[in-house]
PDB file of C-alpha atoms and ligand atoms in Angstrom:
ATOM      1  CA  MET A   1     -43.984 -10.247  -5.255  1.00  0.00           C
ATOM      2  CA  LYS A   2     -40.769 -11.641  -5.226  1.00  0.00           C
ATOM      3  CA  GLY A   3     -38.222 -12.455  -2.433  1.00  0.00           C
ATOM      4  CA  LEU A   4     -35.346 -10.035  -1.925  1.00  0.00           C
ATOM      5  CA  PHE A   5     -32.207 -10.505   0.048  1.00  0.00           C
ATOM      6  CA  ILE A   6     -31.020  -7.206   1.694  1.00  0.00           C
ATOM      7  CA  SER A   7     -27.493  -7.128   3.712  1.00  0.00           C
ATOM      8  CA  PHE A   8     -26.388  -4.265   5.843  1.00  0.00           C
ATOM      9  CA  GLU A   9     -22.586  -3.723   6.465  1.00  0.00           C
ATOM     10  CA  GLY A  10     -20.250  -1.725   8.102  1.00  0.00           C
ATOM     11  CA  ILE A  11     -17.549  -0.943  10.958  1.00  0.00           C
ATOM     12  CA  ASP A  12     -18.858  -1.785  14.783  1.00  0.00           C
ATOM     13  CA  GLY A  13     -21.106   0.719  15.947  1.00  0.00           C
ATOM     14  CA  CYS A  14     -21.574   2.394  12.478  1.00  0.00           C
ATOM     15  CA  GLY A  15     -25.780   2.380  12.809  1.00  0.00           C
ATOM     16  CA  LYS A  16     -26.764  -0.629  11.021  1.00  0.00           C
ATOM     17  CA  SER A  17     -29.072  -1.780  13.758  1.00  0.00           C
ATOM     18  CA  THR A  18     -30.828   1.396  13.538  1.00  0.00           C
ATOM     19  CA  GLN A  19     -31.331   1.288   9.715  1.00  0.00           C
ATOM     20  CA  ILE A  20     -32.528  -1.984   9.873  1.00  0.00           C
ATOM     21  CA  ASN A  21     -35.075  -1.327  12.536  1.00  0.00           C
ATOM     22  CA  LEU A  22     -36.223   1.599  10.415  1.00  0.00           C
ATOM     23  CA  LEU A  23     -36.323  -0.443   7.057  1.00  0.00           C
ATOM     24  CA  ALA A  24     -38.053  -3.375   8.750  1.00  0.00           C
ATOM     25  CA  LYS A  25     -40.804  -0.377  10.253  1.00  0.00           C
ATOM     26  CA  TYR A  26     -41.332   0.644   6.713  1.00  0.00           C
ATOM     27  CA  PHE A  27     -41.819  -2.891   5.149  1.00  0.00           C
ATOM     28  CA  ALA A  28     -44.354  -3.919   7.971  1.00  0.00           C
ATOM     29  CA  GLY A  29     -46.394  -0.481   6.897  1.00  0.00           C
ATOM     30  CA  GLN A  30     -46.283  -1.473   3.469  1.00  0.00           C
ATOM     31  CA  LYS A  31     -47.546  -4.897   5.097  1.00  0.00           C
ATOM     32  CA  ARG A  32     -44.766  -6.756   2.905  1.00  0.00           C
ATOM     33  CA  PRO A  33     -43.829 -10.017   4.476  1.00  0.00           C
ATOM     34  CA  PHE A  34     -39.788  -9.866   5.823  1.00  0.00           C
ATOM     35  CA  VAL A  35     -37.571 -11.443   7.677  1.00  0.00           C
ATOM     36  CA  LYS A  36     -35.052  -9.433  10.454  1.00  0.00           C
ATOM     37  CA  THR A  37     -31.883 -11.401  11.044  1.00  0.00           C
ATOM     38  CA  GLU A  38     -28.438 -11.639  11.932  1.00  0.00           C
ATOM     39  CA  GLU A  39     -25.021 -12.890  11.422  1.00  0.00           C
ATOM     40  CA  PRO A  40     -23.747 -15.032  12.928  1.00  0.00           C
ATOM     41  CA  GLY A  41     -26.729 -16.087  14.262  1.00  0.00           C
ATOM     42  CA  GLY A  42     -30.338 -16.209  12.964  1.00  0.00           C
ATOM     43  CA  THR A  43     -30.768 -19.934  14.019  1.00  0.00           C
ATOM     44  CA  ALA A  44     -30.167 -21.789  17.316  1.00  0.00           C
ATOM     45  CA  GLY A  45     -27.015 -23.301  16.282  1.00  0.00           C
ATOM     46  CA  SER A  46     -25.437 -20.123  14.607  1.00  0.00           C
ATOM     47  CA  ASN A  47     -26.609 -18.458  17.854  1.00  0.00           C
ATOM     48  CA  GLU A  48     -24.380 -21.076  19.879  1.00  0.00           C
ATOM     49  CA  ILE A  49     -21.215 -20.283  17.514  1.00  0.00           C
ATOM     50  CA  ARG A  50     -22.007 -16.586  17.812  1.00  0.00           C
ATOM     51  CA  LYS A  51     -21.731 -16.869  21.679  1.00  0.00           C
ATOM     52  CA  MET A  52     -18.307 -18.798  21.237  1.00  0.00           C
ATOM     53  CA  LEU A  53     -16.674 -16.192  18.363  1.00  0.00           C
ATOM     54  CA  LEU A  54     -17.723 -13.152  20.161  1.00  0.00           C
ATOM     55  CA  LYS A  55     -16.987 -13.655  23.781  1.00  0.00           C
ATOM     56  CA  GLU A  56     -14.664 -11.187  25.062  1.00  0.00           C
ATOM     57  CA  ASN A  57     -11.152 -12.488  25.125  1.00  0.00           C
ATOM     58  CA  ASN A  58     -11.743 -15.550  23.476  1.00  0.00           C
ATOM     59  CA  PHE A  59      -8.236 -16.063  21.160  1.00  0.00           C
ATOM     60  CA  GLN A  60      -8.288 -20.040  21.854  1.00  0.00           C
ATOM     61  CA  TRP A  61      -8.614 -20.206  17.730  1.00  0.00           C
ATOM     62  CA  SER A  62      -6.534 -19.246  14.666  1.00  0.00           C
ATOM     63  CA  VAL A  63      -8.129 -16.578  12.274  1.00  0.00           C
ATOM     64  CA  GLU A  64      -8.605 -19.609  10.020  1.00  0.00           C
ATOM     65  CA  THR A  65     -10.448 -21.940  12.458  1.00  0.00           C
ATOM     66  CA  GLU A  66     -12.357 -18.726  13.464  1.00  0.00           C
ATOM     67  CA  THR A  67     -13.140 -18.327   9.472  1.00  0.00           C
ATOM     68  CA  LEU A  68     -14.598 -21.716   9.559  1.00  0.00           C
ATOM     69  CA  LEU A  69     -16.798 -21.364  12.541  1.00  0.00           C
ATOM     70  CA  PHE A  70     -18.373 -18.231  10.959  1.00  0.00           C
ATOM     71  CA  MET A  71     -18.979 -19.899   7.629  1.00  0.00           C
ATOM     72  CA  ALA A  72     -20.485 -22.819   9.692  1.00  0.00           C
ATOM     73  CA  ALA A  73     -22.876 -20.575  11.420  1.00  0.00           C
ATOM     74  CA  ARG A  74     -23.602 -19.095   7.970  1.00  0.00           C
ATOM     75  CA  ASN A  75     -24.518 -22.037   6.172  1.00  0.00           C
ATOM     76  CA  ASP A  76     -26.889 -23.104   9.214  1.00  0.00           C
ATOM     77  CA  HIS A  77     -28.290 -19.768   8.567  1.00  0.00           C
ATOM     78  CA  VAL A  78     -28.622 -20.006   4.784  1.00  0.00           C
ATOM     79  CA  GLU A  79     -30.418 -23.515   4.867  1.00  0.00           C
ATOM     80  CA  LYS A  80     -32.825 -22.921   7.467  1.00  0.00           C
ATOM     81  CA  VAL A  81     -33.745 -19.051   7.333  1.00  0.00           C
ATOM     82  CA  ILE A  82     -32.530 -17.324   4.239  1.00  0.00           C
ATOM     83  CA  LYS A  83     -33.361 -19.652   1.260  1.00  0.00           C
ATOM     84  CA  PRO A  84     -36.491 -20.937   2.996  1.00  0.00           C
ATOM     85  CA  ALA A  85     -38.097 -16.844   3.400  1.00  0.00           C
ATOM     86  CA  ILE A  86     -36.894 -16.175  -0.349  1.00  0.00           C
ATOM     87  CA  LYS A  87     -38.339 -18.902  -1.658  1.00  0.00           C
ATOM     88  CA  GLU A  88     -41.495 -17.796   0.278  1.00  0.00           C
ATOM     89  CA  ASN A  89     -41.126 -14.480  -1.519  1.00  0.00           C
ATOM     90  CA  LYS A  90     -40.422 -12.436   1.596  1.00  0.00           C
ATOM     91  CA  ILE A  91     -37.775 -10.042   1.922  1.00  0.00           C
ATOM     92  CA  VAL A  92     -34.865 -10.923   4.027  1.00  0.00           C
ATOM     93  CA  ILE A  93     -33.015  -8.213   6.088  1.00  0.00           C
ATOM     94  CA  CYS A  94     -29.508  -9.531   6.864  1.00  0.00           C
ATOM     95  CA  ASP A  95     -27.375  -7.740   9.989  1.00  0.00           C
ATOM     96  CA  ARG A  96     -23.934  -8.544   8.141  1.00  0.00           C
ATOM     97  CA  PHE A  97     -23.350 -11.330   5.543  1.00  0.00           C
ATOM     98  CA  MET A  98     -20.347 -12.654   3.777  1.00  0.00           C
ATOM     99  CA  ASP A  99     -18.605  -9.279   3.248  1.00  0.00           C
ATOM    100  CA  SER A 100     -18.163  -9.136   6.760  1.00  0.00           C
ATOM    101  CA  THR A 101     -16.080 -12.334   6.708  1.00  0.00           C
ATOM    102  CA  LEU A 102     -14.061 -11.122   3.853  1.00  0.00           C
ATOM    103  CA  VAL A 103     -13.139  -7.750   5.848  1.00  0.00           C
ATOM    104  CA  TYR A 104     -12.850  -8.927   9.555  1.00  0.00           C
ATOM    105  CA  GLN A 105     -11.248 -12.380   8.828  1.00  0.00           C
ATOM    106  CA  GLY A 106      -9.858 -11.874   5.115  1.00  0.00           C
ATOM    107  CA  MET A 107      -8.161  -8.827   6.367  1.00  0.00           C
ATOM    108  CA  ARG A 108      -5.871 -10.812   8.781  1.00  0.00           C
ATOM    109  CA  SER A 109      -5.244 -13.746   6.512  1.00  0.00           C
ATOM    110  CA  ASP A 110      -5.187 -14.727   2.966  1.00  0.00           C
ATOM    111  CA  LYS A 111      -5.821 -18.389   3.589  1.00  0.00           C
ATOM    112  CA  ALA A 112      -8.850 -17.283   5.394  1.00  0.00           C
ATOM    113  CA  LYS A 113      -9.776 -15.306   2.550  1.00  0.00           C
ATOM    114  CA  ILE A 114      -9.501 -18.400   0.170  1.00  0.00           C
ATOM    115  CA  LEU A 115     -11.358 -20.304   2.727  1.00  0.00           C
ATOM    116  CA  SER A 116     -14.230 -18.676   3.060  1.00  0.00           C
ATOM    117  CA  LEU A 117     -14.677 -17.818  -0.865  1.00  0.00           C
ATOM    118  CA  SER A 118     -14.329 -21.618  -1.578  1.00  0.00           C
ATOM    119  CA  LEU A 119     -17.070 -22.272   1.089  1.00  0.00           C
ATOM    120  CA  PHE A 120     -19.194 -19.430   0.209  1.00  0.00           C
ATOM    121  CA  LYS A 121     -19.357 -20.788  -3.571  1.00  0.00           C
ATOM    122  CA  LEU A 122     -20.676 -24.084  -2.090  1.00  0.00           C
ATOM    123  CA  ILE A 123     -23.145 -22.153  -0.050  1.00  0.00           C
ATOM    124  CA  GLY A 124     -24.155 -20.218  -2.998  1.00  0.00           C
ATOM    125  CA  THR A 125     -26.659 -17.560  -2.005  1.00  0.00           C
ATOM    126  CA  TYR A 126     -25.754 -13.921  -2.372  1.00  0.00           C
ATOM    127  CA  PRO A 127     -27.488 -10.569  -1.265  1.00  0.00           C
ATOM    128  CA  ASP A 128     -29.240  -8.573  -3.912  1.00  0.00           C
ATOM    129  CA  ILE A 129     -28.288  -5.398  -2.608  1.00  0.00           C
ATOM    130  CA  THR A 130     -25.886  -4.593   0.228  1.00  0.00           C
ATOM    131  CA  PHE A 131     -26.016  -1.125   2.263  1.00  0.00           C
ATOM    132  CA  LEU A 132     -22.380  -0.459   3.572  1.00  0.00           C
ATOM    133  CA  ILE A 133     -23.220   2.384   6.133  1.00  0.00           C
ATOM    134  CA  ASP A 134     -19.891   4.441   6.023  1.00  0.00           C
ATOM    135  CA  MET A 135     -18.887   5.886   9.143  1.00  0.00           C
ATOM    136  CA  ASP A 136     -16.283   7.949  10.956  1.00  0.00           C
ATOM    137  CA  PRO A 137     -14.165   5.119  12.988  1.00  0.00           C
ATOM    138  CA  GLU A 138     -13.950   7.214  16.061  1.00  0.00           C
ATOM    139  CA  ILE A 139     -18.027   8.097  16.508  1.00  0.00           C
ATOM    140  CA  ALA A 140     -18.702   4.484  15.621  1.00  0.00           C
ATOM    141  CA  LEU A 141     -15.952   2.974  18.065  1.00  0.00           C
ATOM    142  CA  ASN A 142     -17.223   5.373  21.136  1.00  0.00           C
ATOM    143  CA  ARG A 143     -20.849   4.222  19.957  1.00  0.00           C
ATOM    144  CA  ALA A 144     -20.077   0.688  19.969  1.00  0.00           C
ATOM    145  CA  LEU A 145     -18.135   0.497  23.210  1.00  0.00           C
ATOM    146  CA  SER A 146     -20.862   2.484  25.023  1.00  0.00           C
ATOM    147  CA  ARG A 147     -23.220  -0.346  24.494  1.00  0.00           C
ATOM    148  CA  LYS A 148     -21.390  -2.445  27.195  1.00  0.00           C
ATOM    149  CA  THR A 149     -22.379  -6.112  25.859  1.00  0.00           C
ATOM    150  CA  ASP A 150     -20.241  -9.177  26.502  1.00  0.00           C
ATOM    151  CA  GLU A 151     -19.784  -9.305  22.375  1.00  0.00           C
ATOM    152  CA  ASP A 152     -17.392  -6.939  22.449  1.00  0.00           C
ATOM    153  CA  ARG A 153     -14.428  -8.867  20.897  1.00  0.00           C
ATOM    154  CA  PHE A 154     -13.874  -7.080  17.638  1.00  0.00           C
ATOM    155  CA  GLU A 155     -14.269  -3.473  19.208  1.00  0.00           C
ATOM    156  CA  ASN A 156     -11.504  -4.289  21.860  1.00  0.00           C
ATOM    157  CA  TYR A 157      -9.048  -4.442  19.206  1.00  0.00           C
ATOM    158  CA  GLY A 158      -9.035  -0.762  19.035  1.00  0.00           C
ATOM    159  CA  ILE A 159      -9.197   2.186  16.946  1.00  0.00           C
ATOM    160  CA  ASN A 160      -6.521   1.389  14.106  1.00  0.00           C
ATOM    161  CA  PHE A 161      -8.400  -1.832  13.639  1.00  0.00           C
ATOM    162  CA  GLN A 162     -11.643   0.101  13.156  1.00  0.00           C
ATOM    163  CA  TYR A 163      -9.759   1.945  10.571  1.00  0.00           C
ATOM    164  CA  LYS A 164      -8.483  -0.598   8.227  1.00  0.00           C
ATOM    165  CA  LEU A 165     -12.028  -2.431   8.439  1.00  0.00           C
ATOM    166  CA  ARG A 166     -13.104   0.832   7.105  1.00  0.00           C
ATOM    167  CA  LYS A 167     -10.935   0.874   4.552  1.00  0.00           C
ATOM    168  CA  LYS A 168     -11.229  -2.611   3.380  1.00  0.00           C
ATOM    169  CA  PHE A 169     -15.138  -2.431   3.777  1.00  0.00           C
ATOM    170  CA  LEU A 170     -14.845   0.851   1.142  1.00  0.00           C
ATOM    171  CA  ASP A 171     -12.280  -1.656  -1.048  1.00  0.00           C
ATOM    172  CA  ILE A 172     -14.546  -4.089  -1.274  1.00  0.00           C
ATOM    173  CA  ALA A 173     -17.856  -1.973  -2.084  1.00  0.00           C
ATOM    174  CA  LYS A 174     -15.952  -0.623  -4.992  1.00  0.00           C
ATOM    175  CA  LYS A 175     -14.819  -3.601  -6.344  1.00  0.00           C
ATOM    176  CA  ASN A 176     -18.548  -4.652  -6.183  1.00  0.00           C
ATOM    177  CA  ASN A 177     -20.254  -1.623  -6.911  1.00  0.00           C
ATOM    178  CA  LYS A 178     -23.481  -2.948  -8.800  1.00  0.00           C
ATOM    179  CA  ARG A 179     -24.689  -4.629  -5.531  1.00  0.00           C
ATOM    180  CA  ILE A 180     -23.078  -2.937  -2.893  1.00  0.00           C
ATOM    181  CA  LYS A 181     -24.281   0.926  -2.099  1.00  0.00           C
ATOM    182  CA  ILE A 182     -22.169   2.896  -0.020  1.00  0.00           C
ATOM    183  CA  ILE A 183     -24.532   5.183   2.115  1.00  0.00           C
ATOM    184  CA  ASP A 184     -22.794   8.300   4.105  1.00  0.00           C
ATOM    185  CA  GLY A 185     -23.745   7.303   8.005  1.00  0.00           C
ATOM    186  CA  ASN A 186     -22.778  10.609   9.434  1.00  0.00           C
ATOM    187  CA  GLN A 187     -26.205  11.755   8.248  1.00  0.00           C
ATOM    188  CA  ARG A 188     -29.519  12.015   9.948  1.00  0.00           C
ATOM    189  CA  PRO A 189     -31.037   8.328  10.484  1.00  0.00           C
ATOM    190  CA  GLU A 190     -34.376   9.357   8.518  1.00  0.00           C
ATOM    191  CA  THR A 191     -32.245  10.912   5.982  1.00  0.00           C
ATOM    192  CA  ILE A 192     -30.150   7.408   5.745  1.00  0.00           C
ATOM    193  CA  THR A 193     -33.178   5.541   5.679  1.00  0.00           C
ATOM    194  CA  SER A 194     -34.904   7.451   2.857  1.00  0.00           C
ATOM    195  CA  GLN A 195     -31.860   6.928   0.671  1.00  0.00           C
ATOM    196  CA  ILE A 196     -31.652   2.940   1.215  1.00  0.00           C
ATOM    197  CA  ILE A 197     -35.852   3.151   0.426  1.00  0.00           C
ATOM    198  CA  GLU A 198     -34.946   4.964  -2.780  1.00  0.00           C
ATOM    199  CA  ASN A 199     -32.383   2.100  -3.645  1.00  0.00           C
ATOM    200  CA  ILE A 200     -34.600  -0.533  -2.922  1.00  0.00           C
ATOM    201  CA  ASN A 201     -37.844   0.629  -4.697  1.00  0.00           C
ATOM    202  CA  GLY A 202     -36.291  -0.577  -8.165  1.00  0.00           C
ATOM    203  CA  LEU A 203     -36.048  -4.173  -6.753  1.00  0.00           C
ATOM    204  CA  VAL A 204     -39.067  -4.837  -4.682  1.00  0.00           C
ATOM    205  CA  GLN A 205     -41.790  -6.462  -6.851  1.00  0.00           C
TER     206      GLN A 205
HETATM  207  P1  TMP B 301     -22.423  -7.031  15.289  1.00  0.00           P
HETATM  208  O1  TMP B 301     -21.870  -6.568  16.339  1.00  0.00           O
HETATM  209  O2  TMP B 301     -22.770  -6.285  14.325  1.00  0.00           O
HETATM  210  O3  TMP B 301     -23.631  -7.893  15.783  1.00  0.00           O
HETATM  211  O4  TMP B 301     -21.594  -8.305  14.499  1.00  0.00           O
HETATM  212  C1  TMP B 301     -20.774  -9.085  15.345  1.00  0.00           C
HETATM  213  C2  TMP B 301     -19.106  -9.168  15.127  1.00  0.00           C
HETATM  214  O5  TMP B 301     -18.999 -10.211  14.735  1.00  0.00           O
HETATM  215  C3  TMP B 301     -18.848  -8.001  14.777  1.00  0.00           C
HETATM  216  O6  TMP B 301     -17.684  -7.303  15.522  1.00  0.00           O
HETATM  217  C4  TMP B 301     -18.315  -8.254  12.976  1.00  0.00           C
HETATM  218  C5  TMP B 301     -17.822  -9.983  13.616  1.00  0.00           C
HETATM  219  N1  TMP B 301     -17.873 -10.899  12.395  1.00  0.00           N
HETATM  220  C6  TMP B 301     -17.033 -11.081  11.818  1.00  0.00           C
HETATM  221  O7  TMP B 301     -15.794 -10.987  12.177  1.00  0.00           O
HETATM  222  N2  TMP B 301     -17.022 -12.087  10.893  1.00  0.00           N
HETATM  223  C7  TMP B 301     -18.332 -12.454  10.157  1.00  0.00           C
HETATM  224  O8  TMP B 301     -18.398 -13.199   9.162  1.00  0.00           O
HETATM  225  C8  TMP B 301     -19.300 -11.755  10.827  1.00  0.00           C
HETATM  226  C9  TMP B 301     -20.684 -12.101  10.177  1.00  0.00           C
HETATM  227  C10 TMP B 301     -19.170 -10.933  11.829  1.00  0.00           C
END
């Protein structure tokens, strides 16, 4: 059994969390060791950065500085959680990873995109497979906002921002079509999970 790194991506409220939980349940049933984690987060230090970044109305940083903070959180997460788990031949299921930075920050600034790509080369850990849960932005945003957390900074940018995010995710998926699988998020959750498992089956050893 070899380690495998799976990431999930998509706009806010696309249904990633439901799918991640269903996939975790599947691996648990298979008695396959796995780690379920998220970005920004996954370690104590990265969670501190998460709190600062996602707080509602926190606009004290430029998008470039924000990118450096997301990358700092990622570095800690990769060093302490992702790399060790893969080394121990576990499956890593990660809620968001590098594609989110390219979409959320890269979309707003070329410099942010270059910064994130340069740092990411140094971090050097790539997902084996990524699922982009593609979803109608209107439905997704309503769902995200109805959760009423104190982490609504990006949701509060409004519906046009979500449409742009979706387009950018789809563009990146098309350019990386070997790694990123686009899944139609408007289907029943169980149908989506079985499509995800079908894609993973060839990779799980
Ligand atoms: P979540 O709501 O899926 O937990 O994601 C947290 C928010 O952080 C979401 O709105 C996307 C945003 N985000 C970025 O802007 N850049 C990143 O690199 C990551 C990982 C998340």
